[in-house]
Short mmCIF file of C-alpha atoms in Angstrom, two decimals:
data_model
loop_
_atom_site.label_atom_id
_atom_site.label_comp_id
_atom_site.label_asym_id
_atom_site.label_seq_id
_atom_site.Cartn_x
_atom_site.Cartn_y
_atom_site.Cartn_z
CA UNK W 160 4.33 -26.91 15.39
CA UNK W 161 6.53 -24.98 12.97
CA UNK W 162 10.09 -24.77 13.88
CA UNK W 163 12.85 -22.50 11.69
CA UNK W 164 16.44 -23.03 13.42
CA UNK W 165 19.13 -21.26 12.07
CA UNK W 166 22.85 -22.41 12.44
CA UNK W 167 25.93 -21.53 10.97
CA UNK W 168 26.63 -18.02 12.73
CA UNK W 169 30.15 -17.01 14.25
CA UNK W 170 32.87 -14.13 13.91
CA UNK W 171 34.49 -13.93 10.49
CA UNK W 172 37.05 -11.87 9.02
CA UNK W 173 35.63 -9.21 6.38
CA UNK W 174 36.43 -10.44 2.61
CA UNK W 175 35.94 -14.13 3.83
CA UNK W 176 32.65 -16.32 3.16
CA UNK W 177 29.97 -17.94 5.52
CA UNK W 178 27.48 -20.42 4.97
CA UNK W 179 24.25 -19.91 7.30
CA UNK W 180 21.74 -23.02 6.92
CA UNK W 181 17.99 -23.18 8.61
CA UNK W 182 16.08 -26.50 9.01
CA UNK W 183 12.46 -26.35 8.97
CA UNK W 184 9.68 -28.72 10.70
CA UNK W 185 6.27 -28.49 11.46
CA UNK W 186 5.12 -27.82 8.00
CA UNK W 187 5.24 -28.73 4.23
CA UNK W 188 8.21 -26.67 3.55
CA UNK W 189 8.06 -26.78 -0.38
CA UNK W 190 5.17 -24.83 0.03
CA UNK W 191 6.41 -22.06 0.84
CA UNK W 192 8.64 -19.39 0.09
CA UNK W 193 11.67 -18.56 2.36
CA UNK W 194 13.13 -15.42 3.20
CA UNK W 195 16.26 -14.46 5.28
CA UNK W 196 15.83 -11.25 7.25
CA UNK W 197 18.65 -9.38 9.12
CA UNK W 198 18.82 -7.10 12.24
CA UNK W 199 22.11 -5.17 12.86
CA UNK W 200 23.28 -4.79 16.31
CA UNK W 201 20.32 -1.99 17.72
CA UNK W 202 18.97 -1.64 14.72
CA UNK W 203 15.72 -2.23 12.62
CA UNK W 204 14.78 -5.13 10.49
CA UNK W 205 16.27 -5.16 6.82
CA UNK W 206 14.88 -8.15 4.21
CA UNK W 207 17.92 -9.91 2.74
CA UNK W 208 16.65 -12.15 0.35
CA UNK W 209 13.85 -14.62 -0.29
CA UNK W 210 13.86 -17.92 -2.68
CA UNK W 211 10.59 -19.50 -3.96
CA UNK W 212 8.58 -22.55 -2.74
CA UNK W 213 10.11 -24.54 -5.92
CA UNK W 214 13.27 -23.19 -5.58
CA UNK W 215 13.07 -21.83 -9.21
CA UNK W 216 13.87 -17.67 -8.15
CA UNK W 217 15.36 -16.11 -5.70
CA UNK W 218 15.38 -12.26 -4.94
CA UNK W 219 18.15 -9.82 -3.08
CA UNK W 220 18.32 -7.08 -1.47
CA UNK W 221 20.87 -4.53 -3.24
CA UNK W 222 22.90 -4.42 -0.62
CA UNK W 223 23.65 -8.41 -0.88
CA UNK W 224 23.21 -8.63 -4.07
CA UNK W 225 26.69 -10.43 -6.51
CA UNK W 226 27.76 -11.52 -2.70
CA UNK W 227 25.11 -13.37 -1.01
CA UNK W 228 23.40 -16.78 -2.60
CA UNK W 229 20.34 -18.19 -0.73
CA UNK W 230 19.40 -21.94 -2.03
CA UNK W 231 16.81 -24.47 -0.81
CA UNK W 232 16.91 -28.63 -0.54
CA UNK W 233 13.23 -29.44 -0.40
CA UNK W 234 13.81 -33.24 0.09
CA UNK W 235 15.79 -32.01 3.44
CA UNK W 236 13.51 -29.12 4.64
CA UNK W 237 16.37 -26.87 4.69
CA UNK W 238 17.34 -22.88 3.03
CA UNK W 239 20.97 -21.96 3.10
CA UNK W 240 22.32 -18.60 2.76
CA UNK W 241 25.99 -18.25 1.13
CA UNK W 242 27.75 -14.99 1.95
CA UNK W 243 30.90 -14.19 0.36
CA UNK W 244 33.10 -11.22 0.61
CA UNK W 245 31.93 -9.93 3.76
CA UNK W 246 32.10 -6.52 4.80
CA UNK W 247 31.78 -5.33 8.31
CA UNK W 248 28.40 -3.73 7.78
CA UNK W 249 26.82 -7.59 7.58
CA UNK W 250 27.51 -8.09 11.29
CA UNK W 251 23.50 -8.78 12.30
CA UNK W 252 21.51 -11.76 13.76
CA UNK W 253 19.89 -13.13 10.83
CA UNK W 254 16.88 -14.80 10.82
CA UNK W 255 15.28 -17.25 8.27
CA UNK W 256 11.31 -16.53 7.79
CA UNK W 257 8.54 -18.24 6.36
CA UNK W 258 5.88 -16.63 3.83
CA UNK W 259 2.70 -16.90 4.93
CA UNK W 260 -0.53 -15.91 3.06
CA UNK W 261 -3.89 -14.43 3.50
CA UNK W 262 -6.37 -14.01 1.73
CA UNK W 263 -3.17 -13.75 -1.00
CA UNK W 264 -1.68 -10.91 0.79
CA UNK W 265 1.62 -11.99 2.01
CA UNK W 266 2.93 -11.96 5.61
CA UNK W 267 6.06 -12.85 7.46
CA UNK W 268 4.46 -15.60 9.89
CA UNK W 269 7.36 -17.53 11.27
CA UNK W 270 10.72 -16.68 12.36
CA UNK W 271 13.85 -18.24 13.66
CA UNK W 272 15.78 -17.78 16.33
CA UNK W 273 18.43 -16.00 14.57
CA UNK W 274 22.07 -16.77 14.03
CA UNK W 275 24.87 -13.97 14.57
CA UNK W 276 27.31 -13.21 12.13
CA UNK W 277 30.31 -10.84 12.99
CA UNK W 278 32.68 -9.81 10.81
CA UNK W 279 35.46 -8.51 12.53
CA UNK W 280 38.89 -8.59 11.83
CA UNK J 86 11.90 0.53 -2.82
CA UNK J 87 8.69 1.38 -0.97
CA UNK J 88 9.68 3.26 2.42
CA UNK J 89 8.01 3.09 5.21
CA UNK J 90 7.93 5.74 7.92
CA UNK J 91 6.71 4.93 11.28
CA UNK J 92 6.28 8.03 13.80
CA UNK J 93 6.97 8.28 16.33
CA UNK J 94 10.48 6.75 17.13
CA UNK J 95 9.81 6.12 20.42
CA UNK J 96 7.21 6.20 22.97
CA UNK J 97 6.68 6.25 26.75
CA UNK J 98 3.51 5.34 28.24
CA UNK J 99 2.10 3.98 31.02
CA UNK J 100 0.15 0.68 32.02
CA UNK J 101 -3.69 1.50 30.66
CA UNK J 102 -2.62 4.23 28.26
CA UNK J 103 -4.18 3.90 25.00
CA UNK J 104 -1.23 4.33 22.19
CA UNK J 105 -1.06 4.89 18.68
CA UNK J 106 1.92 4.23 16.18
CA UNK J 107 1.63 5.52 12.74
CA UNK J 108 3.26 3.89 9.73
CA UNK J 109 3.44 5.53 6.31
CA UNK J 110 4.53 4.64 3.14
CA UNK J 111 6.25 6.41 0.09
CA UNK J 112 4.06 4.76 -2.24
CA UNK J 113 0.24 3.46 -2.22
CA UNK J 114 0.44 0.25 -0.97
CA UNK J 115 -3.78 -0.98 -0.69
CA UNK J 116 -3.86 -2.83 2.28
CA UNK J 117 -0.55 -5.08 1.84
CA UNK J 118 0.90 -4.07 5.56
CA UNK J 119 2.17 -6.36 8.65
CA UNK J 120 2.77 -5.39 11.48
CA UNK J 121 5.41 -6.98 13.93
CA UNK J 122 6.49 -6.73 18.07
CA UNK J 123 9.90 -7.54 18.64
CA UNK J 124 10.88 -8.05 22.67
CA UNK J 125 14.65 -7.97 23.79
CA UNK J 126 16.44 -10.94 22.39
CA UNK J 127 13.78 -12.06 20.51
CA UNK J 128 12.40 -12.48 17.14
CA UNK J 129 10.09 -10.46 15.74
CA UNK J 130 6.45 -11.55 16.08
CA UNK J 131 3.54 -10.80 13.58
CA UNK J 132 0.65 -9.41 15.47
CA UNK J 133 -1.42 -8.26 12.45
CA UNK J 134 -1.87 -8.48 8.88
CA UNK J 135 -3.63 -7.05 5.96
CA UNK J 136 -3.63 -4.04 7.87
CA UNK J 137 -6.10 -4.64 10.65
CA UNK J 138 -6.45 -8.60 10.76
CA UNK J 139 -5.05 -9.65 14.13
CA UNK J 140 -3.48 -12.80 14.42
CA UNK J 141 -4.67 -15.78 16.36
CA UNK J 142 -3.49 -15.60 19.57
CA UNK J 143 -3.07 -11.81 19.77
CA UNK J 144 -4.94 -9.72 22.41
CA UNK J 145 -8.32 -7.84 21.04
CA UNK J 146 -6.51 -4.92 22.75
CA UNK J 147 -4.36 -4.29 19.44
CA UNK J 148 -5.66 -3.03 16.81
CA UNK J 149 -4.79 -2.33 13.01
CA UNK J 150 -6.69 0.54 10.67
CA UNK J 151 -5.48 2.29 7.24
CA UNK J 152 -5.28 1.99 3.60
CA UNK J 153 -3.54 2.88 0.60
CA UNK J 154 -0.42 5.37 2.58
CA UNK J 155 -1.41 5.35 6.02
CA UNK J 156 -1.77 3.41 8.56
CA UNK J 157 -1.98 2.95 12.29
CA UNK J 158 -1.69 0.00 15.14
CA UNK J 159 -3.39 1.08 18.59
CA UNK J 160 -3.28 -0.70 21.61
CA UNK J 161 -5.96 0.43 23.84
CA UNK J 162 -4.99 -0.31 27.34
CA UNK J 163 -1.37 -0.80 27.71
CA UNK J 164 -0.12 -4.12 29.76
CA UNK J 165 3.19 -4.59 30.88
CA UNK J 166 3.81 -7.50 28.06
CA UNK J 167 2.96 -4.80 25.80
CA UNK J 168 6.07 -2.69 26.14
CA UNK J 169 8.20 -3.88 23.35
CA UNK J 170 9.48 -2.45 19.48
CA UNK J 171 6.80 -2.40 17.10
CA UNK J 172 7.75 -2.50 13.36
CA UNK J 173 5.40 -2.14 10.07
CA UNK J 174 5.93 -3.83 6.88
CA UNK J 175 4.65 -3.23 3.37
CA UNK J 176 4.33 -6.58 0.98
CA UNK J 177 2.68 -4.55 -2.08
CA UNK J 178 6.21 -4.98 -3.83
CA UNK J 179 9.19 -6.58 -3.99
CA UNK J 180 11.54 -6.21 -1.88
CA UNK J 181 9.58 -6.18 1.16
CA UNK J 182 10.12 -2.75 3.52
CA UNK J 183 9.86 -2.22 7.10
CA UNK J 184 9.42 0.56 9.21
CA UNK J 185 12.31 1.76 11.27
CA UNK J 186 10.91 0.84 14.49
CA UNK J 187 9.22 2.36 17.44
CA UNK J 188 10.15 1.72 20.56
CA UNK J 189 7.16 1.36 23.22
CA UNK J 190 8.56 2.16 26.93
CA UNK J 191 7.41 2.33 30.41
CA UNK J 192 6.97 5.64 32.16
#
């Protein structure tokens, strides 16, 4: 069955940098696009950023974007997200997603746990 | 961006209530929209794509209908699993949008 497991959360000081990573099973991961998707404390979802099955492009939101990298190791199933300079407004569980299709039309068909970030001085 | 507007916020209803969330978006968007239910320290779940194609798994109870700007998920007779936040999402365009929620309680 397809599994996405985030790791990597914790409480971090704003201005400093935090790696997230998620491993994926179940499925042939370099198949697929990967997004990371964020939920602030109460709040609503908000897309962060996505990277393609190959690896080759990546997207971000332009709240993230210039601060945030997401990357992808296809030989180790895994999607990383790199957050640097963080400002307290990041504080959210964030959850790595898989891009499903149908019929072409794209769909957000697996999710993660989540992993929360805090960033707190 | 594309935004989405669900209506309404939030919702009280009762167990066998039919209910009806509307989602909107600020531009036309065909049929590219998901819809999600997200439970109390949980992720979110996809119940239905492409606007009215319910996933495997998912009750016959829910329901998806719309095109182009609006759109609307139904749940016909409410059951107590049902009571949960219900989000929309457009994936016309890049970046993908969701709706801001709406919250489905108990009366």
């Amino acid at each position: 069955q397809v599994q996405l497991v985030e790791s990597g959360g914790g409480v971090v000081q704003p201005g400093r940098s935090l790696r997230l990573s998620c491993a994926a099973s179940g499925f042939t991961f370099s198949r697929y696009d990967m997004h990371w998707v964020r939920q602030a404390p109460g709040k609503g979802l908000e897309w962060v950023a996505v990277i393609w099955f190959d690896g080759i492009n990546n997207y971000y939101a332009d709240s993230v974007k210039g601060r945030f990298s997401i990357s992808r190791d296809n030989s180790n199933n895994t999607v990383s997200l790199q957050m640097n300079r963080l400002r307290a407004e990041d504080t959210a569980i964030y959850y790595c997603v898989r891009e499903g299709r149908i019929s072409g039309y794209p769909l957000f068909d697996y999710w993660g746990q989540g992993t929360l970030l805090t960033v707190s001085s | 961006d594309i935004q989405m507007t669900q209506s309404p916020s939030s919702l009280s209803a009762s167990v066998g209530d039919r209910v009806t969330i509307t989602c909107r978006s600020s531009q036309f968007i065909s049929r590219f929209l998901n819809w999600y239910q997200q439970k109390p320290g949980k992720a979110p779940n996809l119940l239905i794509s492409v606007a009215s194609s319910l996933q495997s798994g998912v009750p016959s109870r829910f329901s998806g209908s719309g095109s182009g700007t609006d759109f609307t998920l139904s749940i016909s007779s409410l059951q107590p699993e049902d009571f949960a936040t219900y989000y929309c999402q457009q994936s016309y365009t890049s970046p993908p949008t969701f709706g801001q929620g709406t919250k489905l309680e108990i009366k």
